[in-house]
Short mmCIF file of C-alpha atoms in Angstrom, two decimals:
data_model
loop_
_atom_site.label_atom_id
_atom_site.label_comp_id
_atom_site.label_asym_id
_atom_site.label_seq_id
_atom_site.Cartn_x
_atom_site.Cartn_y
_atom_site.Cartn_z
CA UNK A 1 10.42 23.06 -3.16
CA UNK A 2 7.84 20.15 -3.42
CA UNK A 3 10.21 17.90 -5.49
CA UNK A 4 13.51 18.89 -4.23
CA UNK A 5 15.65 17.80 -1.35
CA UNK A 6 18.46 20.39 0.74
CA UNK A 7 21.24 18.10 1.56
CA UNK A 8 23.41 18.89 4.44
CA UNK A 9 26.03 21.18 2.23
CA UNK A 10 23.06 23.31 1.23
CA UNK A 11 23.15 21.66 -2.12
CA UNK A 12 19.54 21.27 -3.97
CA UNK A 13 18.57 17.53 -5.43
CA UNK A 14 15.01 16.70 -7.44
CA UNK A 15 13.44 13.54 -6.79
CA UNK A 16 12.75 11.20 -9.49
CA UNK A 17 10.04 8.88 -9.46
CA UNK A 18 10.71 5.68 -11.26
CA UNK A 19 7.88 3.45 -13.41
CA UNK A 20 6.71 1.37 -10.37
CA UNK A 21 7.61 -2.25 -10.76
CA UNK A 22 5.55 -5.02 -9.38
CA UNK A 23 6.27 -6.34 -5.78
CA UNK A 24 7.30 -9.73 -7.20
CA UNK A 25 9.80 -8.33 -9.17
CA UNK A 26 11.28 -5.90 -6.29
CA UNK A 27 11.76 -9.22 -4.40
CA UNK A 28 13.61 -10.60 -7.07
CA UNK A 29 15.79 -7.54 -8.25
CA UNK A 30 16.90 -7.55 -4.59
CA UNK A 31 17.58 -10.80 -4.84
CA UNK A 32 20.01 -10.54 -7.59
CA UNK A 33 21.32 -7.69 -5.86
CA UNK A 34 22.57 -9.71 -3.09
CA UNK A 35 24.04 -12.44 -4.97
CA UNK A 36 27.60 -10.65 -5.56
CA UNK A 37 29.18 -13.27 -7.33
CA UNK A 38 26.47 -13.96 -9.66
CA UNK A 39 25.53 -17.71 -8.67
CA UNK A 40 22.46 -17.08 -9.27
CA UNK A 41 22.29 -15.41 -12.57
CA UNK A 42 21.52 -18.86 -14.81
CA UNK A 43 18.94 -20.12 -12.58
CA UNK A 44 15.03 -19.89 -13.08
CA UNK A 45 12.50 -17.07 -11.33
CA UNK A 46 11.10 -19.66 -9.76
CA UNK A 47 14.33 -21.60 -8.49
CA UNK A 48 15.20 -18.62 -7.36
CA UNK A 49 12.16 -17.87 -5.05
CA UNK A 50 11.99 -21.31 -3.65
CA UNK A 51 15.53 -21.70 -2.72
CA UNK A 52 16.11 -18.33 -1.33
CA UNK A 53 13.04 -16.71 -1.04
CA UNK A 54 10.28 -18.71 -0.04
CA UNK A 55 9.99 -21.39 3.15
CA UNK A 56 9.19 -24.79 2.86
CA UNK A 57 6.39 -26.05 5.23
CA UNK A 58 8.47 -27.76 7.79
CA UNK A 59 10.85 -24.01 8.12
CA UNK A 60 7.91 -22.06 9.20
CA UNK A 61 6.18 -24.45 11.57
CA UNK A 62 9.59 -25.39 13.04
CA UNK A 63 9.96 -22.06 13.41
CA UNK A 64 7.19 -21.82 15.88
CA UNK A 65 7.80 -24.83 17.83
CA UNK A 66 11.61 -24.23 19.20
CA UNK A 67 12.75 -21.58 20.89
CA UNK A 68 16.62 -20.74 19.44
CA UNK A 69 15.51 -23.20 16.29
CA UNK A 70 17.36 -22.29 12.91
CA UNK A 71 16.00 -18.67 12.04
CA UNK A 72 18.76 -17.91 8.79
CA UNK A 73 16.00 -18.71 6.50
CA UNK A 74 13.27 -16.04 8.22
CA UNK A 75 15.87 -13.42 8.04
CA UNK A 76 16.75 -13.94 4.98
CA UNK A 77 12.86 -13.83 3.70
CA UNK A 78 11.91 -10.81 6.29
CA UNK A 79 15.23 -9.04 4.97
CA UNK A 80 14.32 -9.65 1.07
CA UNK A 81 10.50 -8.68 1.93
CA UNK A 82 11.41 -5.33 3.85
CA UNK A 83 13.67 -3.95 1.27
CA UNK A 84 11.50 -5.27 -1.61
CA UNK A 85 9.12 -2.73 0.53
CA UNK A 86 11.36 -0.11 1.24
CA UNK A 87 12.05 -0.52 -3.06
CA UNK A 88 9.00 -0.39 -3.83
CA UNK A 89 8.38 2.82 -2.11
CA UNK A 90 11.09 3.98 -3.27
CA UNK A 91 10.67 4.22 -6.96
CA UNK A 92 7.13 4.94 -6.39
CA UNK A 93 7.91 8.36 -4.67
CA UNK A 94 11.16 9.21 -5.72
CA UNK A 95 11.79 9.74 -2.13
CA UNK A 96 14.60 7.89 -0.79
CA UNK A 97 13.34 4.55 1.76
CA UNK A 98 15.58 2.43 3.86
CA UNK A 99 14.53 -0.41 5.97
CA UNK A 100 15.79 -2.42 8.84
CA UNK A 101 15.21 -5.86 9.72
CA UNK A 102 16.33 -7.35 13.26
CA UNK A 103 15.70 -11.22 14.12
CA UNK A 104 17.33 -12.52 17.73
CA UNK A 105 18.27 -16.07 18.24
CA UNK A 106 14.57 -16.90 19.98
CA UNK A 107 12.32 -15.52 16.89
CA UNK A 108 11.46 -12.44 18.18
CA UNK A 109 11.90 -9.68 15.08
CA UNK A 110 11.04 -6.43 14.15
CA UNK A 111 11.28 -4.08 10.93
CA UNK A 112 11.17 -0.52 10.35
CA UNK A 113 10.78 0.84 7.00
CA UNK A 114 11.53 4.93 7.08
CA UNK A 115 12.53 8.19 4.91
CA UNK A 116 14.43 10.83 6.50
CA UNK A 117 12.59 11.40 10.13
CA UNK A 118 9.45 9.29 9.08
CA UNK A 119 8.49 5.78 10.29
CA UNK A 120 6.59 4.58 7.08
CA UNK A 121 6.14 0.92 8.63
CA UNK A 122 7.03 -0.64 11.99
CA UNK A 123 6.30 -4.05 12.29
CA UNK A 124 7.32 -6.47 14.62
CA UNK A 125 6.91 -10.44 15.05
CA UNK A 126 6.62 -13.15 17.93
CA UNK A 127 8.02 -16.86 16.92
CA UNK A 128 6.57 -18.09 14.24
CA UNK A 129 4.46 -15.06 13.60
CA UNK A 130 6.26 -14.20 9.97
CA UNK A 131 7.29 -16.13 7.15
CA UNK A 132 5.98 -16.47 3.68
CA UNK A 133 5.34 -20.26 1.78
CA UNK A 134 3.67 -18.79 -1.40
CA UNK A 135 4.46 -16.01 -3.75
CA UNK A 136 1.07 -14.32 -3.94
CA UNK A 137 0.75 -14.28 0.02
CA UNK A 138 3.84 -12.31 0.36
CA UNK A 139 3.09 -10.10 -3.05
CA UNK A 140 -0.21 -9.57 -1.04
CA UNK A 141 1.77 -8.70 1.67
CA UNK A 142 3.88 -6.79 0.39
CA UNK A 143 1.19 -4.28 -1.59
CA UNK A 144 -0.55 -3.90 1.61
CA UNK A 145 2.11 -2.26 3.47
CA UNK A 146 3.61 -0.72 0.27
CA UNK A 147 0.04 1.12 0.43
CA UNK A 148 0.44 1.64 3.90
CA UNK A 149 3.46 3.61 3.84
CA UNK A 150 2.05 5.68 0.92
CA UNK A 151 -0.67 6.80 3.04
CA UNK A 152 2.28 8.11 5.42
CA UNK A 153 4.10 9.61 2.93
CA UNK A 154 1.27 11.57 1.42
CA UNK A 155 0.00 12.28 5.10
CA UNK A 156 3.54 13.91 5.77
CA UNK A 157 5.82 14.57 2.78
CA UNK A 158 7.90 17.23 4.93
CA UNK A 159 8.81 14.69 7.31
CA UNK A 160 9.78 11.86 4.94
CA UNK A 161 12.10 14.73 3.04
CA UNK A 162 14.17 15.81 6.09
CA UNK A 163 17.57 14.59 5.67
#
């Protein structure tokens, strides 16, 4: 029963872990899975990452300074980062990981990163308290709470298979 799910209907599903990709490119295959139309599909890793991925300098520390100033681009990165997480996870257990990201008009945020009944990750953020300018910080990031939520999910695999 270790690697096998009961769904509601009684019905009996193995898990599947998946050849763990890096976290850099988890941010970028969820990337490309939010660009429907594919606008995006000519452009560079890199063009990608600093248009709609990364900040500039003057995002994040305006994003400290005013309360109500223009958040779009921190939920858009905190979004991206949490379900690169929740991805990550993911294909790394073969246990199914959602996240969800909230950001209110002042900066104030929190994410939650679970599997079936099990809070892997639950983070949450003052203004000007997230936001990434570099790749590596946020691929630093992002492995430390990837390796946080493993420790959850070996802690209590039960839990994380509930559905």
């Amino acid at each position: 029963m270790a690697d096998e799910i009961v769904g509601t209907a009684g019905n009996v599903a193995p898990f599947r872990k998946q050849t763990p990709l890096p976290f850099e490119k988890c941010i970028l295959a969820i990337m490309d899975a939010h660009d429907r139309f594919g606008l995006m599909a000519h452009k560079s890793k890199e063009d990608k990452l600093k248009r709609h991925f990364l900040l500039t300098d003057d995002a994040f520390k305006g994003a400290d300074t005013l309360c109500g100033a223009d958040s779009a681009p921190i939920r858009r990165q905190a979004t991206i980062f949490f379900q690169a997480v929740a991805m990550a996870l993911d294909m790394r257990s073969g246990i199914g990981i959602c996240s969800i990201v909230e950001l209110d008009e002042e900066g104030f945020g929190r994410a939650i990163v679970y599997s079936g009944r099990l809070v892997l990750i639950a983070h949450g953020w003052r203004q000007g308290q997230f936001g990434f300018t570099s790749l590596e910080e946020a691929c630093r990031e992002g492995e430390r709470y990837i390796a946080a939520g493993q420790e959850w999910l070996e802690k209590y695999p039960d839990m994380a298979r509930l559905v």
